[in-house]
CSV table of C-alpha atoms in Angstrom, one decimal:
chain,number,residue,atom,x,y,z
A,26,MET,CA,-141.1,-181.3,40.7
A,27,ALA,CA,-139.0,-178.6,39.9
A,28,ALA,CA,-135.3,-179.1,39.8
A,29,THR,CA,-134.2,-178.5,43.2
A,30,GLY,CA,-130.5,-177.0,43.0
A,31,GLN,CA,-129.6,-179.1,40.1
A,32,LEU,CA,-126.8,-177.1,37.8
A,33,LYS,CA,-128.3,-176.9,34.3
A,34,PRO,CA,-125.3,-177.7,32.4
A,35,ASN,CA,-125.0,-174.7,30.0
A,36,GLN,CA,-122.2,-174.7,27.1
A,37,PHE,CA,-119.2,-172.7,28.9
A,38,LEU,CA,-119.2,-174.8,31.6
A,39,LEU,CA,-118.9,-178.5,29.6
A,40,GLU,CA,-116.1,-176.9,27.4
A,41,VAL,CA,-114.2,-175.6,30.3
A,42,ALA,CA,-115.1,-179.0,32.5
A,43,GLY,CA,-113.9,-180.9,29.1
A,44,MET,CA,-110.2,-179.2,29.4
A,45,PRO,CA,-107.9,-181.1,31.5
A,46,GLY,CA,-107.8,-179.7,34.9
A,47,GLY,CA,-111.4,-178.4,34.6
A,48,GLU,CA,-113.3,-181.9,35.5
A,49,ARG,CA,-113.5,-181.0,39.4
A,50,ILE,CA,-115.6,-177.5,39.0
A,51,THR,CA,-118.9,-178.9,39.6
A,52,ALA,CA,-117.6,-179.8,42.6
A,53,CYS,CA,-116.5,-176.1,44.4
A,54,ILE,CA,-119.2,-175.3,47.3
A,55,GLN,CA,-118.2,-171.5,47.2
A,56,CYS,CA,-116.1,-171.5,50.2
A,57,GLY,CA,-113.7,-169.0,49.0
A,58,THR,CA,-110.5,-170.8,50.4
A,59,CYS,CA,-109.3,-170.2,46.9
A,60,SER,CA,-109.8,-166.1,47.1
A,61,GLY,CA,-108.2,-165.9,50.6
A,62,SER,CA,-105.3,-167.3,49.5
A,63,CYS,CA,-104.5,-166.0,46.4
A,64,PRO,CA,-101.7,-163.8,46.6
A,65,THR,CA,-103.6,-161.6,43.6
A,66,SER,CA,-107.1,-161.9,44.4
A,67,TYR,CA,-107.0,-158.3,45.8
A,68,ARG,CA,-106.6,-157.0,42.3
A,69,MET,CA,-108.8,-159.1,40.5
A,70,ASP,CA,-111.9,-157.7,38.9
A,71,TYR,CA,-113.2,-161.3,40.1
A,72,THR,CA,-111.6,-163.7,42.4
A,73,PRO,CA,-111.0,-167.2,41.9
A,74,ARG,CA,-114.3,-168.0,43.6
A,75,LYS,CA,-116.5,-165.8,41.7
A,76,LEU,CA,-114.7,-166.7,38.4
A,77,LEU,CA,-115.5,-170.3,39.4
A,78,THR,CA,-119.3,-169.6,39.7
A,79,MET,CA,-119.5,-167.4,36.6
A,80,VAL,CA,-118.3,-170.1,34.8
A,81,ARG,CA,-121.2,-172.0,36.2
A,82,ALA,CA,-123.5,-169.6,35.2
A,83,GLY,CA,-122.5,-169.6,31.8
A,84,LEU,CA,-120.8,-165.6,31.6
A,85,LYS,CA,-118.9,-166.9,29.3
A,86,GLU,CA,-117.9,-163.2,27.9
A,87,ARG,CA,-117.2,-162.0,31.2
A,88,VAL,CA,-114.7,-164.5,32.4
A,89,LEU,CA,-112.9,-164.7,28.9
A,90,GLN,CA,-112.5,-161.3,29.1
A,91,SER,CA,-111.6,-161.1,32.8
A,92,GLU,CA,-107.8,-159.5,33.7
A,93,ALA,CA,-108.3,-161.6,36.9
A,94,ILE,CA,-106.9,-165.1,34.9
A,95,TRP,CA,-104.2,-163.2,33.5
A,96,LEU,CA,-103.2,-162.6,37.3
A,97,CYS,CA,-103.0,-166.0,38.3
A,98,ALA,CA,-99.1,-166.5,39.2
A,99,SER,CA,-99.6,-170.2,39.0
A,100,CYS,CA,-98.4,-170.5,42.9
A,101,TYR,CA,-100.7,-173.4,43.6
A,102,SER,CA,-101.9,-172.2,46.9
A,103,CYS,CA,-105.5,-172.2,45.7
A,104,SER,CA,-105.0,-175.9,44.8
A,105,VAL,CA,-103.4,-177.4,48.0
A,106,ARG,CA,-105.8,-175.5,50.0
A,107,CYS,CA,-109.7,-176.6,47.8
A,108,PRO,CA,-111.3,-178.7,50.4
A,109,ARG,CA,-113.2,-180.3,47.8
A,110,GLY,CA,-110.0,-181.1,44.8
A,111,VAL,CA,-110.6,-178.5,42.6
A,112,VAL,CA,-107.2,-177.5,41.1
A,113,ILE,CA,-108.1,-173.9,40.0
A,114,THR,CA,-104.7,-173.0,38.8
A,115,ASP,CA,-105.5,-175.6,36.2
A,116,LEU,CA,-108.9,-174.5,35.8
A,117,MET,CA,-107.3,-170.7,35.5
A,118,TYR,CA,-105.2,-171.8,32.8
A,119,ALA,CA,-108.0,-174.0,30.7
A,120,LEU,CA,-109.5,-170.2,30.9
A,121,LYS,CA,-106.5,-168.4,29.6
A,122,ASN,CA,-106.4,-171.2,26.8
A,123,LEU,CA,-109.7,-170.9,25.9
A,124,ALA,CA,-109.5,-166.7,25.9
A,125,ILE,CA,-107.0,-166.9,23.6
A,126,GLN,CA,-108.4,-169.7,20.6
A,127,GLN,CA,-111.8,-167.8,20.8
A,128,GLY,CA,-110.1,-164.3,20.3
A,129,PHE,CA,-111.2,-163.0,23.5
A,130,VAL,CA,-108.1,-161.4,24.2
A,131,PRO,CA,-107.0,-157.8,23.2
A,132,LYS,CA,-103.9,-157.9,20.5
A,133,LYS,CA,-101.9,-156.0,22.5
A,134,ALA,CA,-102.6,-157.3,26.4
A,135,VAL,CA,-99.5,-157.4,28.1
A,136,ALA,CA,-99.8,-160.8,29.6
A,137,TYR,CA,-100.9,-162.5,26.3
A,138,ASN,CA,-97.6,-161.6,24.4
A,139,PHE,CA,-95.3,-162.4,26.9
A,140,TYR,CA,-96.2,-165.9,27.0
A,141,SER,CA,-96.8,-165.9,23.3
A,142,SER,CA,-93.3,-164.4,22.9
A,143,PHE,CA,-91.6,-166.8,24.7
A,144,ASN,CA,-93.7,-169.9,22.9
A,145,ARG,CA,-92.8,-168.6,20.0
A,146,VAL,CA,-89.0,-168.1,20.6
A,147,VAL,CA,-88.9,-172.0,22.2
A,148,GLU,CA,-91.1,-173.0,19.1
A,149,ASP,CA,-88.4,-171.6,17.0
A,150,VAL,CA,-85.3,-172.8,18.6
A,151,GLY,CA,-86.1,-175.2,21.4
A,152,ARG,CA,-84.7,-173.2,24.0
A,153,LEU,CA,-85.8,-170.1,25.9
A,154,ASN,CA,-83.6,-167.7,24.7
A,155,GLU,CA,-84.1,-164.4,27.4
A,156,ARG,CA,-82.7,-161.6,24.9
A,157,ARG,CA,-84.8,-163.2,22.1
A,158,LEU,CA,-87.7,-162.9,24.4
A,159,ILE,CA,-88.1,-159.4,25.5
A,160,THR,CA,-87.0,-158.0,22.2
A,161,ARG,CA,-90.2,-159.5,21.1
A,162,PHE,CA,-92.3,-158.9,23.7
A,163,ALA,CA,-91.4,-155.3,23.7
A,164,LEU,CA,-92.2,-155.4,19.7
A,165,LYS,CA,-95.8,-156.3,20.5
A,166,THR,CA,-96.4,-154.6,23.3
A,167,ASP,CA,-94.6,-151.3,23.9
A,168,PRO,CA,-90.7,-150.4,22.3
A,169,ALA,CA,-90.4,-148.6,25.0
A,170,LYS,CA,-89.7,-151.8,27.0
A,171,LEU,CA,-86.5,-152.5,25.3
A,172,ILE,CA,-84.8,-149.0,26.9
A,173,LYS,CA,-86.8,-150.1,31.0
A,174,PHE,CA,-85.1,-153.4,30.6
A,175,ALA,CA,-81.6,-152.4,29.1
A,176,PRO,CA,-80.2,-151.3,32.9
A,177,LEU,CA,-81.1,-155.0,34.2
A,178,GLY,CA,-80.0,-156.3,30.9
A,179,LEU,CA,-76.5,-154.3,31.1
A,180,LYS,CA,-76.7,-155.6,35.0
A,181,LEU,CA,-77.1,-159.3,33.9
A,182,LEU,CA,-74.3,-159.0,30.8
A,183,VAL,CA,-71.4,-157.7,33.2
A,184,ARG,CA,-71.9,-160.7,35.7
A,185,GLY,CA,-72.1,-162.8,32.9
A,186,ARG,CA,-75.3,-164.0,33.0
A,187,LEU,CA,-77.0,-163.5,29.6
A,188,ALA,CA,-76.1,-166.5,27.1
A,189,VAL,CA,-73.3,-165.9,24.6
A,190,PHE,CA,-74.0,-168.3,22.5
A,191,PRO,CA,-78.2,-168.1,21.2
A,192,PRO,CA,-79.4,-171.5,22.6
A,193,SER,CA,-80.7,-173.9,20.1
A,194,LEU,CA,-81.3,-177.7,19.7
A,195,LYS,CA,-79.1,-179.9,17.5
A,196,ASN,CA,-82.2,-180.3,14.7
A,197,LYS,CA,-84.1,-177.5,15.2
A,198,LYS,CA,-86.3,-178.5,11.7
A,199,GLU,CA,-87.3,-181.8,13.5
A,200,PHE,CA,-88.2,-179.9,16.6
A,201,LYS,CA,-90.6,-177.4,14.8
A,202,ARG,CA,-92.3,-180.4,12.7
A,203,MET,CA,-92.9,-181.9,16.0
A,204,ILE,CA,-94.5,-179.0,17.3
A,205,ALA,CA,-96.6,-178.4,14.4
A,206,ARG,CA,-97.7,-181.7,14.5
A,207,GLY,CA,-98.6,-181.8,18.2
A,208,LYS,CA,-99.6,-178.2,19.2
A,209,GLY,CA,-103.4,-177.0,19.7
A,210,GLY,CA,-104.7,-174.4,17.5
A,211,GLY,CA,-104.2,-171.1,19.8
A,212,GLY,CA,-100.7,-170.0,19.0
A,213,LYS,CA,-100.2,-167.4,16.5
B,5,MET,CA,-76.2,-192.1,42.6
B,6,ARG,CA,-76.6,-191.1,38.9
B,7,TYR,CA,-78.9,-189.0,37.1
B,8,SER,CA,-80.1,-187.8,34.1
B,9,TYR,CA,-79.8,-184.2,34.2
B,10,TYR,CA,-82.0,-181.4,33.2
B,11,PRO,CA,-80.8,-178.0,34.3
B,12,GLY,CA,-83.4,-175.8,31.9
B,13,CYS,CA,-83.0,-172.7,29.7
B,14,SER,CA,-82.1,-170.3,32.5
B,15,LEU,CA,-79.3,-172.6,33.7
B,16,HIS,CA,-77.8,-171.9,30.4
B,17,GLY,CA,-78.3,-168.3,30.8
B,18,SER,CA,-79.3,-165.7,33.6
B,19,ALA,CA,-78.8,-168.5,36.5
B,20,VAL,CA,-75.3,-169.9,34.8
B,21,ASP,CA,-74.3,-169.2,38.6
B,22,TYR,CA,-76.7,-171.7,39.8
B,23,GLN,CA,-75.1,-174.0,37.2
B,24,MET,CA,-71.8,-173.9,38.2
B,25,SER,CA,-72.7,-174.6,41.7
B,26,ILE,CA,-74.5,-177.5,40.9
B,27,GLN,CA,-71.5,-179.1,39.2
B,28,ALA,CA,-68.9,-177.9,42.0
B,29,CYS,CA,-71.3,-179.5,44.4
B,30,CYS,CA,-72.2,-182.7,42.8
B,31,ASN,CA,-68.4,-183.4,41.5
B,32,ALA,CA,-67.5,-182.9,45.3
B,33,LEU,CA,-70.5,-184.8,46.8
B,34,LYS,CA,-70.4,-188.2,43.7
B,35,ILE,CA,-73.3,-187.0,42.3
B,36,MET,CA,-73.0,-188.0,38.9
B,37,LEU,CA,-75.3,-185.8,36.5
B,38,ASP,CA,-75.3,-186.8,32.9
B,39,GLU,CA,-77.2,-183.9,30.8
B,40,ILE,CA,-80.1,-184.6,28.8
B,41,ASP,CA,-78.7,-185.3,25.4
B,42,ASP,CA,-80.8,-182.2,23.3
B,43,TRP,CA,-83.1,-181.3,25.7
B,44,ASN,CA,-86.2,-178.6,25.1
B,45,CYS,CA,-87.4,-176.1,27.2
B,46,CYS,CA,-90.1,-177.1,30.2
B,47,GLY,CA,-92.6,-174.3,28.8
B,48,ALA,CA,-92.7,-172.7,32.2
B,49,THR,CA,-96.2,-171.2,32.8
B,50,ALA,CA,-96.1,-169.2,29.3
B,51,ALA,CA,-96.9,-172.9,27.1
B,52,ALA,CA,-99.8,-174.2,29.8
B,53,SER,CA,-100.9,-170.7,29.6
B,54,GLU,CA,-101.6,-170.4,25.8
B,55,ASP,CA,-101.8,-174.6,25.0
B,56,HIS,CA,-102.1,-176.8,26.9
B,57,ARG,CA,-101.1,-179.5,24.1
B,58,LEU,CA,-98.1,-177.6,23.4
B,59,ALA,CA,-97.7,-177.6,26.9
B,60,THR,CA,-97.7,-181.4,27.4
B,61,LEU,CA,-95.5,-181.9,24.3
B,62,LEU,CA,-92.6,-179.9,25.1
B,63,ALA,CA,-92.1,-181.8,28.9
B,64,ALA,CA,-93.0,-185.1,27.3
B,65,ARG,CA,-90.5,-184.7,24.3
B,66,THR,CA,-88.0,-184.2,27.7
B,67,LEU,CA,-89.3,-187.1,29.6
B,68,ALA,CA,-88.9,-189.2,26.3
B,69,LYS,CA,-84.9,-188.3,25.9
B,70,CYS,CA,-84.9,-190.0,29.1
B,71,SER,CA,-86.3,-193.3,28.2
B,72,GLU,CA,-83.5,-195.5,27.4
B,73,ALA,CA,-81.5,-193.9,30.7
B,74,PRO,CA,-82.2,-196.5,33.6
B,75,TYR,CA,-81.7,-193.2,36.2
B,76,PRO,CA,-84.4,-190.4,38.2
B,77,ILE,CA,-84.3,-187.3,36.5
B,78,ALA,CA,-82.8,-185.1,38.3
B,79,VAL,CA,-84.0,-180.7,37.9
B,80,SER,CA,-82.6,-177.8,39.3
B,81,CYS,CA,-84.8,-174.9,38.6
B,82,ASN,CA,-88.6,-175.4,40.3
B,83,ALA,CA,-90.8,-174.3,37.0
B,84,CYS,CA,-88.9,-176.7,35.4
B,85,TYR,CA,-89.4,-179.6,38.5
B,86,SER,CA,-93.4,-178.7,38.5
B,87,ARG,CA,-93.6,-178.9,34.8
B,88,LEU,CA,-92.1,-182.2,34.0
B,89,ASN,CA,-93.7,-183.5,37.2
B,90,GLN,CA,-97.2,-182.5,36.1
B,91,VAL,CA,-96.9,-183.4,32.8
B,92,ASN,CA,-95.4,-186.7,33.9
B,93,ALA,CA,-98.9,-187.2,36.1
B,94,LYS,CA,-101.1,-186.1,33.4
B,95,MET,CA,-100.0,-188.4,30.9
B,96,ALA,CA,-100.8,-191.0,33.5
B,97,ARG,CA,-104.0,-189.8,34.8
B,98,TYR,CA,-105.5,-189.1,30.9
B,99,PRO,CA,-104.7,-192.3,28.7
B,100,GLU,CA,-106.6,-190.2,25.5
B,101,ILE,CA,-103.7,-187.3,26.4
B,102,ARG,CA,-100.8,-189.6,25.9
B,103,GLU,CA,-101.8,-191.4,23.3
B,104,GLU,CA,-102.0,-188.4,21.3
B,105,VAL,CA,-98.6,-187.5,22.3
B,106,THR,CA,-97.4,-191.0,21.8
B,107,ALA,CA,-98.2,-190.3,18.6
B,108,VAL,CA,-96.5,-187.5,17.3
B,109,LEU,CA,-93.7,-188.2,19.5
B,110,ALA,CA,-93.3,-191.5,17.6
B,111,GLU,CA,-93.3,-189.9,14.3
B,112,SER,CA,-89.6,-188.6,16.0
B,113,GLY,CA,-88.6,-191.2,16.9
B,114,LEU,CA,-89.1,-191.1,20.6
B,115,MET,CA,-91.2,-193.1,22.7
B,116,LEU,CA,-92.0,-192.4,26.3
B,117,VAL,CA,-92.0,-195.2,29.5
B,118,ASP,CA,-94.5,-195.8,32.1
B,119,ASP,CA,-93.4,-193.2,34.6
B,120,TYR,CA,-90.6,-191.0,35.2
B,121,ARG,CA,-89.3,-190.5,38.4
B,122,VAL,CA,-88.1,-186.5,38.4
B,123,LYS,CA,-86.7,-185.2,41.5
B,124,HIS,CA,-85.8,-181.8,42.3
B,125,LEU,CA,-82.0,-181.5,43.8
B,126,LEU,CA,-83.3,-180.7,47.6
B,127,GLU,CA,-84.8,-184.3,47.4
B,128,ILE,CA,-81.9,-185.6,46.3
B,129,PHE,CA,-79.7,-184.0,48.7
B,130,CYS,CA,-81.7,-184.9,51.5
B,131,GLU,CA,-83.1,-188.4,50.4
B,132,ASP,CA,-80.7,-189.7,48.4
B,133,MET,CA,-77.5,-188.3,49.3
B,134,GLY,CA,-78.7,-188.1,53.1
B,135,LEU,CA,-77.4,-185.2,55.3
B,136,ASP,CA,-75.2,-187.4,57.3
B,137,ARG,CA,-73.3,-188.0,54.0
B,138,LEU,CA,-73.3,-184.0,53.4
B,139,LYS,CA,-72.3,-183.6,57.2
B,140,GLU,CA,-69.0,-185.7,56.6
B,141,GLN,CA,-68.0,-184.0,53.9
B,142,VAL,CA,-68.1,-180.2,55.1
B,143,SER,CA,-65.0,-178.4,56.2
B,144,GLN,CA,-65.9,-174.6,56.7
B,145,PRO,CA,-69.4,-175.1,58.4
B,146,LEU,CA,-70.9,-171.6,58.1
B,147,ILE,CA,-71.4,-170.9,61.2
B,148,ASN,CA,-73.5,-168.1,62.6
B,149,LEU,CA,-74.7,-167.4,59.0
B,150,LYS,CA,-78.5,-166.1,59.5
B,151,VAL,CA,-80.0,-167.5,56.1
B,152,ILE,CA,-83.5,-167.6,54.9
B,153,PRO,CA,-84.7,-170.2,53.5
B,154,TYR,CA,-86.6,-169.5,50.6
B,155,TYR,CA,-88.3,-171.9,48.4
B,156,GLY,CA,-90.9,-170.4,46.4
B,157,CYS,CA,-94.2,-172.3,45.3
B,158,GLN,CA,-93.3,-174.6,42.5
B,159,MET,CA,-90.7,-176.8,44.3
B,160,VAL,CA,-93.6,-177.6,47.0
B,161,ARG,CA,-96.6,-177.3,45.0
B,162,PRO,CA,-99.0,-178.7,43.6
B,163,ARG,CA,-97.1,-182.2,44.6
B,164,ALA,CA,-93.8,-182.4,45.4
B,165,TYR,CA,-92.0,-184.8,48.1
B,166,ASP,CA,-91.7,-182.3,50.4
B,167,HIS,CA,-94.8,-180.4,52.2
B,168,PRO,CA,-96.9,-177.9,50.2
B,169,GLU,CA,-96.8,-175.2,52.9
B,170,GLN,CA,-94.3,-176.1,55.7
B,171,PRO,CA,-91.5,-177.8,53.5
B,172,THR,CA,-88.3,-178.5,55.9
B,173,SER,CA,-85.7,-179.7,53.4
B,174,LEU,CA,-83.9,-176.9,52.7
B,175,ASP,CA,-84.1,-175.7,55.9
B,176,ASN,CA,-82.1,-178.9,56.5
B,177,ILE,CA,-79.4,-179.0,54.0
B,178,LEU,CA,-78.9,-175.2,55.7
B,179,THR,CA,-78.5,-176.8,59.4
B,180,THR,CA,-76.2,-179.1,58.2
B,181,ILE,CA,-73.7,-176.8,56.4
B,182,GLY,CA,-73.5,-175.1,59.8
B,183,ALA,CA,-76.2,-171.8,59.1
B,184,GLN,CA,-78.8,-170.9,61.8
B,185,VAL,CA,-81.5,-171.3,59.7
B,186,LEU,CA,-84.5,-168.3,60.7
B,187,PRO,CA,-87.8,-169.2,61.3
B,188,PHE,CA,-89.4,-167.7,57.9
B,189,HIS,CA,-93.3,-167.2,57.5
B,190,LYS,CA,-93.3,-166.8,53.8
B,191,LYS,CA,-91.1,-169.4,52.7
B,192,THR,CA,-93.4,-170.8,50.3
B,193,LYS,CA,-95.1,-167.4,49.2
B,194,CYS,CA,-95.3,-166.3,45.7
B,195,CYS,CA,-92.2,-164.6,44.5
B,196,GLY,CA,-94.7,-163.0,41.4
B,197,ALA,CA,-93.0,-165.4,39.0
B,198,ALA,CA,-93.6,-164.0,35.5
B,199,LEU,CA,-95.9,-161.2,36.8
B,200,ILE,CA,-92.4,-159.3,37.1
B,201,SER,CA,-92.9,-159.3,33.6
B,202,THR,CA,-96.5,-158.9,32.9
B,203,ASN,CA,-97.7,-156.7,35.8
B,204,GLU,CA,-94.6,-155.4,37.5
B,205,PRO,CA,-96.5,-153.7,40.6
B,206,VAL,CA,-98.4,-156.8,41.7
B,207,ALA,CA,-94.8,-158.6,41.6
B,208,LEU,CA,-93.1,-156.0,43.3
B,209,LYS,CA,-95.6,-156.1,46.2
B,210,LEU,CA,-95.1,-159.9,46.9
B,211,VAL,CA,-91.5,-159.4,46.2
B,212,GLN,CA,-91.6,-156.8,49.0
B,213,LYS,CA,-93.3,-158.8,51.4
B,214,ILE,CA,-90.8,-161.7,51.4
B,215,LEU,CA,-87.9,-158.7,51.9
B,216,ASP,CA,-89.7,-157.3,54.5
B,217,GLU,CA,-90.1,-160.5,56.8
B,218,ALA,CA,-86.5,-161.5,55.6
B,219,SER,CA,-84.6,-158.0,57.0
B,220,GLN,CA,-86.6,-158.5,59.8
B,221,ARG,CA,-85.7,-161.5,61.2
B,222,GLY,CA,-81.7,-160.1,60.9
B,223,ALA,CA,-81.1,-162.0,57.6
B,224,ASP,CA,-77.9,-162.1,56.1
B,225,VAL,CA,-78.7,-163.6,53.3
B,226,ILE,CA,-82.0,-165.3,51.4
B,227,ALA,CA,-81.4,-169.1,50.2
B,228,VAL,CA,-83.6,-170.3,47.0
B,229,SER,CA,-83.6,-173.2,44.8
B,230,CYS,CA,-85.0,-171.4,41.8
B,231,PRO,CA,-83.2,-169.5,39.3
B,232,LEU,CA,-86.8,-167.2,38.9
B,233,CYS,CA,-87.4,-166.8,42.6
B,234,GLN,CA,-83.5,-165.9,42.5
B,235,MET,CA,-84.0,-163.1,40.2
B,236,ASN,CA,-87.0,-161.3,41.0
B,237,LEU,CA,-85.8,-161.5,44.6
B,238,ASP,CA,-82.1,-160.1,44.0
B,239,ALA,CA,-82.3,-158.3,40.3
B,240,PHE,CA,-85.7,-156.7,41.6
B,241,GLN,CA,-84.3,-155.2,44.9
B,242,ASP,CA,-83.8,-151.4,43.7
B,243,LYS,CA,-86.7,-151.2,42.3
B,244,VAL,CA,-88.6,-152.1,45.4
B,245,ASN,CA,-86.4,-150.1,47.4
B,246,SER,CA,-87.6,-146.7,45.2
B,247,LEU,CA,-91.1,-147.7,44.8
B,248,PHE,CA,-91.6,-148.6,49.0
B,249,GLY,CA,-88.9,-146.1,50.0
B,250,THR,CA,-87.0,-149.2,52.2
B,251,ALA,CA,-83.4,-149.9,52.3
B,252,TYR,CA,-83.1,-153.6,51.6
B,253,LYS,CA,-79.6,-155.2,50.7
B,254,LEU,CA,-80.1,-158.7,51.2
B,255,PRO,CA,-78.0,-160.8,49.1
B,256,VAL,CA,-79.9,-163.9,47.6
B,257,VAL,CA,-78.3,-167.2,46.4
B,258,TYR,CA,-78.7,-170.5,45.2
B,259,PHE,CA,-78.4,-173.0,48.0
B,260,THR,CA,-76.0,-174.7,46.3
B,261,GLN,CA,-73.7,-172.1,46.6
B,262,LEU,CA,-74.1,-172.0,50.5
B,263,VAL,CA,-73.3,-176.1,50.5
B,264,GLY,CA,-70.5,-175.3,47.9
B,265,LEU,CA,-68.7,-173.1,50.4
B,266,SER,CA,-69.2,-175.2,53.4
B,267,LEU,CA,-67.3,-177.8,51.3
B,268,GLY,CA,-64.4,-175.5,50.9
B,269,ILE,CA,-65.2,-174.4,47.2
B,270,SER,CA,-63.8,-171.6,45.6
B,271,VAL,CA,-66.1,-168.4,45.2
B,272,LYS,CA,-65.7,-167.9,41.7
B,273,LYS,CA,-66.5,-172.2,40.8
B,274,LEU,CA,-69.6,-171.2,42.9
B,275,GLY,CA,-70.1,-167.7,40.4
B,276,LEU,CA,-70.6,-166.4,44.1
B,277,ASP,CA,-69.5,-162.7,42.7
B,278,ARG,CA,-72.7,-163.0,40.5
B,279,GLY,CA,-75.4,-161.8,42.3
B,280,ILE,CA,-77.1,-158.3,41.4
B,281,VAL,CA,-76.8,-157.6,45.6
B,282,PRO,CA,-73.6,-158.3,46.3
B,283,ALA,CA,-73.0,-162.0,48.5
B,284,MET,CA,-69.6,-161.6,49.3
B,285,PRO,CA,-69.4,-158.9,52.4
B,286,VAL,CA,-71.5,-161.1,54.7
B,287,LEU,CA,-70.0,-164.3,53.5
B,288,ARG,CA,-66.3,-163.4,53.3
B,289,THR,CA,-65.8,-164.6,56.8
B,290,TYR,CA,-66.3,-167.9,55.6
B,291,LEU,CA,-63.4,-168.2,52.8
């Protein structure tokens, strides 16, 4: 007898299902609760429901190049409502990880650069420094952002809401060594 | 009551007013917070987006810093709370990840214990201290102050001690200090989080929806428990107003600032003069 509705595993599906949080992807019944619960799906090129089925269809390039994965705000509405226990938010993280690792993200992509700027600052001193984050993010994407952020920065400054001393751990060197040992291959 | 305390990066920066009010309230309520020695950033959504190993390691290092203290971990920021909780659960669920992280931490002289109790301040106030005890300490009840309880996402999802969509802990705290808590459909709807930096129009629309319901319900203030929610709802109100042609002027305060006020703590000590939309005009009557 011919295969009856059995999904034929493809390489991409196996890759995604092998990431932490990706295991349940084959349990999806395409009910669309995720897309209906998502506060940003109205702006996505592919809604979460579509992305899930595209992964299962092996449409790697289209999934990893999609803008949708960068519109996920991590609100977990989809995840708590999914009747099949798929943690879609974690799947979105897995897709972002893969898109970065495998070079599907354009160099000046805004969301990617925000996250990577955040991470590079944290890796450097152990804590987030808001001023360094904004500066790095602007220089990586569009330096005009520095001017755009200035009014907000000023408002925070006059209210004493910008750290006077840049935050840092006691032993930055040791921290950096630890990060270098433990991080994956994604960060640049 | 004593805790290992994880403030998170914002509380040493843009949310210094949250930190001030937490310190003041906890001193008054005899909740002892031992700041975790040399804690690091939880990684928020940024680390998880780029590299799940980095994300796990960042949260795990901070957890490991608490291994020797016999106290639960108190967290003030929703994102930090979510990260620490999730990584704690992840290491229990995936032994291979736990093993990997354990080895990396060991080289830095750190070790993990089996399980960590990670608690948000809302839980500590409601469950550990108890609202009866809070009520006894209230000297200046905020009678007639109309407050919107806004929880945000990561306080309640993906898993927390309160309900993921209809939580009540913040409502109950605000009722206990005498405020009039308004019903609020969007209490756990997303504020846009990091999208405010990566896709501003999408985030502003989410902020607008929250401000709109709050203002239609006649709120005096919105109470929050997360520095990022506070920033998005407060500091971006002028942008929302110019983009949507609205005229919102809703102060967004931390719940600990309102609790502090009800305990008779001064405005200065609570950092209540630090919001972008000034809160003092509506709070003056309670001084």
